[in-house]
Amino acid sequence: MILLFVFSRDAHAVYFFLSDDQIKEAIEYGEKNKDSDYVSFFSEWMDVSNEGYEWAVLNTEFSTLAYEARQSALASGKLTQTRIFHLISEAEDILSFQVILYGNSPDFATDYHAVLLYKNKPIHPVNEQNDTHARPSNLGIRLPATYRAACRYDFPNYFIEPDEVVTLIIISPLDKERRFFFDLKEMR
């Protein structure tokens, strides 16, 4: 009875390994949503900070493949089998996060660090790519001019169950934390 629940089509969890049907589903999602804006396209895999302007996206094998299919469709093309295999192999065993942060200088994110909290245990990244040349950005009249940094943090996924919650914590050199929550059972 338990096995039927775990493998039921109604059970949801992030896909750590894509079946042929899931690959097809990801490509169809990308092609069908080629005209969606970035936020709408990635809404399933995105969390926005409490302030409402910083955000993080979890790049799963599914979302990565869907995004590349979207980009190919925008260029009136299709993904090749070689490209599909390459994209899936790059994402294998990794939870990769793209994070957009704002600060007061072009190099504000240089010494930022990330940790993934899972069941109250920290997991350290296998790769950190902090944006050391943030671009000027104006978030609105009420906020001063700031700089926008795009950072990437990759974590091993072999410690994590695909239907749990993880918290991405970005830590500044002054120990200011930014937290992003991801419920993996709500994602593909």
mmCIF file of C-alpha atoms in Angstrom:
data_model
loop_
_atom_site.group_PDB
_atom_site.id
_atom_site.type_symbol
_atom_site.label_atom_id
_atom_site.label_comp_id
_atom_site.label_asym_id
_atom_site.label_seq_id
_atom_site.Cartn_x
_atom_site.Cartn_y
_atom_site.Cartn_z
ATOM 1 C CA MET A 1 0.000 0.000 0.000
ATOM 2 C CA ILE A 2 2.802 2.426 0.846
ATOM 3 C CA LEU A 3 4.575 1.754 -2.457
ATOM 4 C CA LEU A 4 1.411 2.606 -4.360
ATOM 5 C CA PHE A 5 1.320 5.991 -2.632
ATOM 6 C CA VAL A 6 4.975 6.735 -3.258
ATOM 7 C CA PHE A 7 4.783 5.916 -6.954
ATOM 8 C CA SER A 8 1.267 7.194 -7.572
ATOM 9 C CA ARG A 9 0.825 9.828 -10.272
ATOM 10 C CA ASP A 10 -0.819 12.033 -7.630
ATOM 11 C CA ALA A 11 2.342 12.104 -5.495
ATOM 12 C CA HIS A 12 4.351 15.264 -6.074
ATOM 13 C CA ALA A 13 8.041 15.915 -5.637
ATOM 14 C CA VAL A 14 10.834 17.599 -7.505
ATOM 15 C CA TYR A 15 12.224 15.350 -10.245
ATOM 16 C CA PHE A 16 15.859 14.494 -9.508
ATOM 17 C CA PHE A 17 15.963 12.171 -12.536
ATOM 18 C CA LEU A 18 13.794 12.804 -15.590
ATOM 19 C CA SER A 19 11.961 10.006 -17.364
ATOM 20 C CA ASP A 20 11.369 10.241 -21.121
ATOM 21 C CA ASP A 21 7.803 11.441 -20.418
ATOM 22 C CA GLN A 22 9.070 14.131 -18.030
ATOM 23 C CA ILE A 23 11.620 15.291 -20.609
ATOM 24 C CA LYS A 24 8.802 15.611 -23.136
ATOM 25 C CA GLU A 25 6.659 17.440 -20.558
ATOM 26 C CA ALA A 26 9.481 19.906 -19.785
ATOM 27 C CA ILE A 27 10.044 20.663 -23.474
ATOM 28 C CA GLU A 28 6.310 21.133 -24.036
ATOM 29 C CA TYR A 29 6.111 23.459 -21.019
ATOM 30 C CA GLY A 30 8.981 25.563 -22.358
ATOM 31 C CA GLU A 31 7.592 25.779 -25.892
ATOM 32 C CA LYS A 32 4.028 26.473 -24.738
ATOM 33 C CA ASN A 33 5.170 29.247 -22.378
ATOM 34 C CA LYS A 34 7.765 30.854 -24.648
ATOM 35 C CA ASP A 35 6.029 34.233 -24.477
ATOM 36 C CA SER A 36 5.691 34.278 -20.669
ATOM 37 C CA ASP A 37 7.757 36.770 -18.715
ATOM 38 C CA TYR A 38 10.603 35.396 -16.613
ATOM 39 C CA VAL A 39 8.726 35.600 -13.296
ATOM 40 C CA SER A 40 5.613 33.860 -14.641
ATOM 41 C CA PHE A 41 7.662 31.183 -16.384
ATOM 42 C CA PHE A 42 9.638 30.325 -13.230
ATOM 43 C CA SER A 43 6.883 30.927 -10.652
ATOM 44 C CA GLU A 44 6.784 27.220 -9.712
ATOM 45 C CA TRP A 45 10.490 27.320 -8.801
ATOM 46 C CA MET A 46 10.744 30.877 -7.380
ATOM 47 C CA ASP A 47 10.645 32.469 -3.945
ATOM 48 C CA VAL A 48 10.559 36.221 -3.378
ATOM 49 C CA SER A 49 12.033 37.847 -0.269
ATOM 50 C CA ASN A 50 9.859 39.512 2.357
ATOM 51 C CA GLU A 51 10.871 42.914 0.967
ATOM 52 C CA GLY A 52 9.418 41.865 -2.378
ATOM 53 C CA TYR A 53 12.283 42.692 -4.696
ATOM 54 C CA GLU A 54 15.016 40.093 -4.092
ATOM 55 C CA TRP A 55 14.312 36.575 -5.322
ATOM 56 C CA ALA A 56 15.753 33.138 -5.907
ATOM 57 C CA VAL A 57 14.959 30.444 -8.458
ATOM 58 C CA LEU A 58 15.698 26.751 -8.029
ATOM 59 C CA ASN A 59 16.947 25.356 -11.324
ATOM 60 C CA THR A 60 15.819 21.740 -11.413
ATOM 61 C CA GLU A 61 16.502 19.399 -14.321
ATOM 62 C CA PHE A 62 12.887 20.008 -15.394
ATOM 63 C CA SER A 63 12.997 23.824 -15.195
ATOM 64 C CA THR A 64 16.416 23.987 -16.877
ATOM 65 C CA LEU A 65 15.235 21.860 -19.771
ATOM 66 C CA ALA A 66 11.964 23.834 -19.994
ATOM 67 C CA TYR A 67 13.865 27.143 -20.075
ATOM 68 C CA GLU A 68 16.218 25.958 -22.812
ATOM 69 C CA ALA A 69 13.229 24.679 -24.832
ATOM 70 C CA ARG A 70 11.666 28.135 -24.370
ATOM 71 C CA GLN A 71 14.821 29.847 -25.599
ATOM 72 C CA SER A 72 15.002 27.535 -28.622
ATOM 73 C CA ALA A 73 11.326 28.156 -29.414
ATOM 74 C CA LEU A 74 11.899 31.921 -29.242
ATOM 75 C CA ALA A 75 14.653 31.475 -31.840
ATOM 76 C CA SER A 76 12.310 29.290 -33.946
ATOM 77 C CA GLY A 77 14.329 26.181 -33.174
ATOM 78 C CA LYS A 78 14.118 22.897 -31.288
ATOM 79 C CA LEU A 79 16.397 21.286 -28.733
ATOM 80 C CA THR A 80 18.573 18.512 -30.125
ATOM 81 C CA GLN A 81 18.975 15.175 -28.343
ATOM 82 C CA THR A 82 22.633 16.057 -27.735
ATOM 83 C CA ARG A 83 21.688 19.364 -26.098
ATOM 84 C CA ILE A 84 19.000 17.678 -23.967
ATOM 85 C CA PHE A 85 21.500 15.069 -22.749
ATOM 86 C CA HIS A 86 24.066 17.791 -22.008
ATOM 87 C CA LEU A 87 21.578 19.906 -20.012
ATOM 88 C CA ILE A 88 20.399 16.937 -17.952
ATOM 89 C CA SER A 89 23.932 15.740 -17.238
ATOM 90 C CA GLU A 90 24.992 19.242 -16.092
ATOM 91 C CA ALA A 91 22.120 19.342 -13.574
ATOM 92 C CA GLU A 92 22.588 15.783 -12.317
ATOM 93 C CA ASP A 93 22.958 15.507 -8.512
ATOM 94 C CA ILE A 94 22.800 19.301 -8.107
ATOM 95 C CA LEU A 95 20.300 21.784 -6.696
ATOM 96 C CA SER A 96 21.276 25.023 -8.407
ATOM 97 C CA PHE A 97 19.917 28.394 -7.310
ATOM 98 C CA GLN A 98 19.992 31.682 -9.205
ATOM 99 C CA VAL A 99 19.612 34.596 -6.793
ATOM 100 C CA ILE A 100 18.977 38.271 -7.518
ATOM 101 C CA LEU A 101 20.199 40.547 -4.724
ATOM 102 C CA TYR A 102 20.447 44.311 -4.272
ATOM 103 C CA GLY A 103 23.159 46.298 -2.522
ATOM 104 C CA ASN A 104 24.861 49.665 -2.338
ATOM 105 C CA SER A 105 27.999 49.113 -4.477
ATOM 106 C CA PRO A 106 28.983 47.215 -7.632
ATOM 107 C CA ASP A 107 30.970 44.660 -5.602
ATOM 108 C CA PHE A 108 28.601 44.266 -2.631
ATOM 109 C CA ALA A 109 28.038 40.519 -3.256
ATOM 110 C CA THR A 110 31.719 39.596 -3.583
ATOM 111 C CA ASP A 111 32.041 37.986 -0.141
ATOM 112 C CA TYR A 112 28.524 36.614 0.224
ATOM 113 C CA HIS A 113 28.114 32.975 1.165
ATOM 114 C CA ALA A 114 25.241 30.538 0.931
ATOM 115 C CA VAL A 115 24.056 27.570 2.916
ATOM 116 C CA LEU A 116 21.122 25.281 2.285
ATOM 117 C CA LEU A 117 19.185 24.364 5.399
ATOM 118 C CA TYR A 118 17.530 20.952 5.256
ATOM 119 C CA LYS A 119 15.867 19.417 8.324
ATOM 120 C CA ASN A 120 17.793 21.944 10.458
ATOM 121 C CA LYS A 121 21.121 20.753 9.058
ATOM 122 C CA PRO A 122 23.326 22.955 6.872
ATOM 123 C CA ILE A 123 24.545 21.821 3.475
ATOM 124 C CA HIS A 124 27.409 23.786 1.988
ATOM 125 C CA PRO A 125 27.614 24.597 -1.710
ATOM 126 C CA VAL A 126 29.895 22.806 -4.113
ATOM 127 C CA ASN A 127 29.983 25.979 -6.211
ATOM 128 C CA GLU A 128 29.455 29.681 -5.421
ATOM 129 C CA GLN A 129 29.420 32.283 -8.179
ATOM 130 C CA ASN A 130 28.966 35.724 -6.696
ATOM 131 C CA ASP A 131 28.410 38.636 -9.040
ATOM 132 C CA THR A 132 31.383 40.945 -8.437
ATOM 133 C CA HIS A 133 30.201 43.569 -10.940
ATOM 134 C CA ALA A 134 26.590 44.326 -10.022
ATOM 135 C CA ARG A 135 24.673 46.599 -12.416
ATOM 136 C CA PRO A 136 23.052 49.881 -11.375
ATOM 137 C CA SER A 137 19.342 49.512 -10.743
ATOM 138 C CA ASN A 138 16.591 51.799 -9.500
ATOM 139 C CA LEU A 139 13.914 49.998 -7.512
ATOM 140 C CA GLY A 140 11.609 52.979 -7.259
ATOM 141 C CA ILE A 141 11.182 56.480 -6.007
ATOM 142 C CA ARG A 142 11.128 55.554 -2.308
ATOM 143 C CA LEU A 143 14.361 53.569 -2.463
ATOM 144 C CA PRO A 144 17.808 54.966 -3.251
ATOM 145 C CA ALA A 145 19.638 53.847 -6.370
ATOM 146 C CA THR A 146 21.105 50.406 -5.813
ATOM 147 C CA TYR A 147 23.062 47.711 -7.601
ATOM 148 C CA ARG A 148 21.613 44.405 -8.815
ATOM 149 C CA ALA A 149 23.732 41.254 -8.514
ATOM 150 C CA ALA A 150 22.961 37.866 -10.042
ATOM 151 C CA CYS A 151 24.572 35.042 -8.068
ATOM 152 C CA ARG A 152 24.544 31.261 -8.416
ATOM 153 C CA TYR A 153 24.889 28.614 -5.729
ATOM 154 C CA ASP A 154 25.032 24.850 -6.396
ATOM 155 C CA PHE A 155 24.418 22.218 -3.712
ATOM 156 C CA PRO A 156 24.582 18.425 -3.838
ATOM 157 C CA ASN A 157 21.082 16.913 -3.858
ATOM 158 C CA TYR A 158 21.970 13.430 -2.648
ATOM 159 C CA PHE A 159 21.312 14.398 0.999
ATOM 160 C CA ILE A 160 17.840 15.718 0.233
ATOM 161 C CA GLU A 161 14.511 13.962 -0.161
ATOM 162 C CA PRO A 162 12.619 15.281 -3.217
ATOM 163 C CA ASP A 163 9.394 16.057 -1.306
ATOM 164 C CA GLU A 164 10.795 18.131 1.582
ATOM 165 C CA VAL A 165 11.318 21.833 2.281
ATOM 166 C CA VAL A 166 14.723 23.486 1.938
ATOM 167 C CA THR A 167 15.766 26.995 2.913
ATOM 168 C CA LEU A 168 18.426 28.847 0.959
ATOM 169 C CA ILE A 169 20.235 31.284 3.246
ATOM 170 C CA ILE A 170 22.441 33.983 1.739
ATOM 171 C CA ILE A 171 24.819 35.507 4.280
ATOM 172 C CA SER A 172 26.564 38.859 3.852
ATOM 173 C CA PRO A 173 29.988 39.613 5.406
ATOM 174 C CA LEU A 174 28.117 41.570 8.115
ATOM 175 C CA ASP A 175 26.009 38.450 8.872
ATOM 176 C CA LYS A 176 22.821 39.854 7.371
ATOM 177 C CA GLU A 177 20.740 36.906 6.183
ATOM 178 C CA ARG A 178 18.358 36.621 3.265
ATOM 179 C CA ARG A 179 16.164 33.511 3.354
ATOM 180 C CA PHE A 180 14.331 31.834 0.509
ATOM 181 C CA PHE A 181 12.017 28.860 1.075
ATOM 182 C CA PHE A 182 11.444 26.046 -1.420
ATOM 183 C CA ASP A 183 8.838 23.324 -0.948
ATOM 184 C CA LEU A 184 10.206 20.643 -3.263
ATOM 185 C CA LYS A 185 6.956 18.675 -3.340
ATOM 186 C CA GLU A 186 5.366 21.642 -5.164
ATOM 187 C CA MET A 187 7.936 21.592 -7.979
ATOM 188 C CA ARG A 188 8.894 19.492 -10.962
#
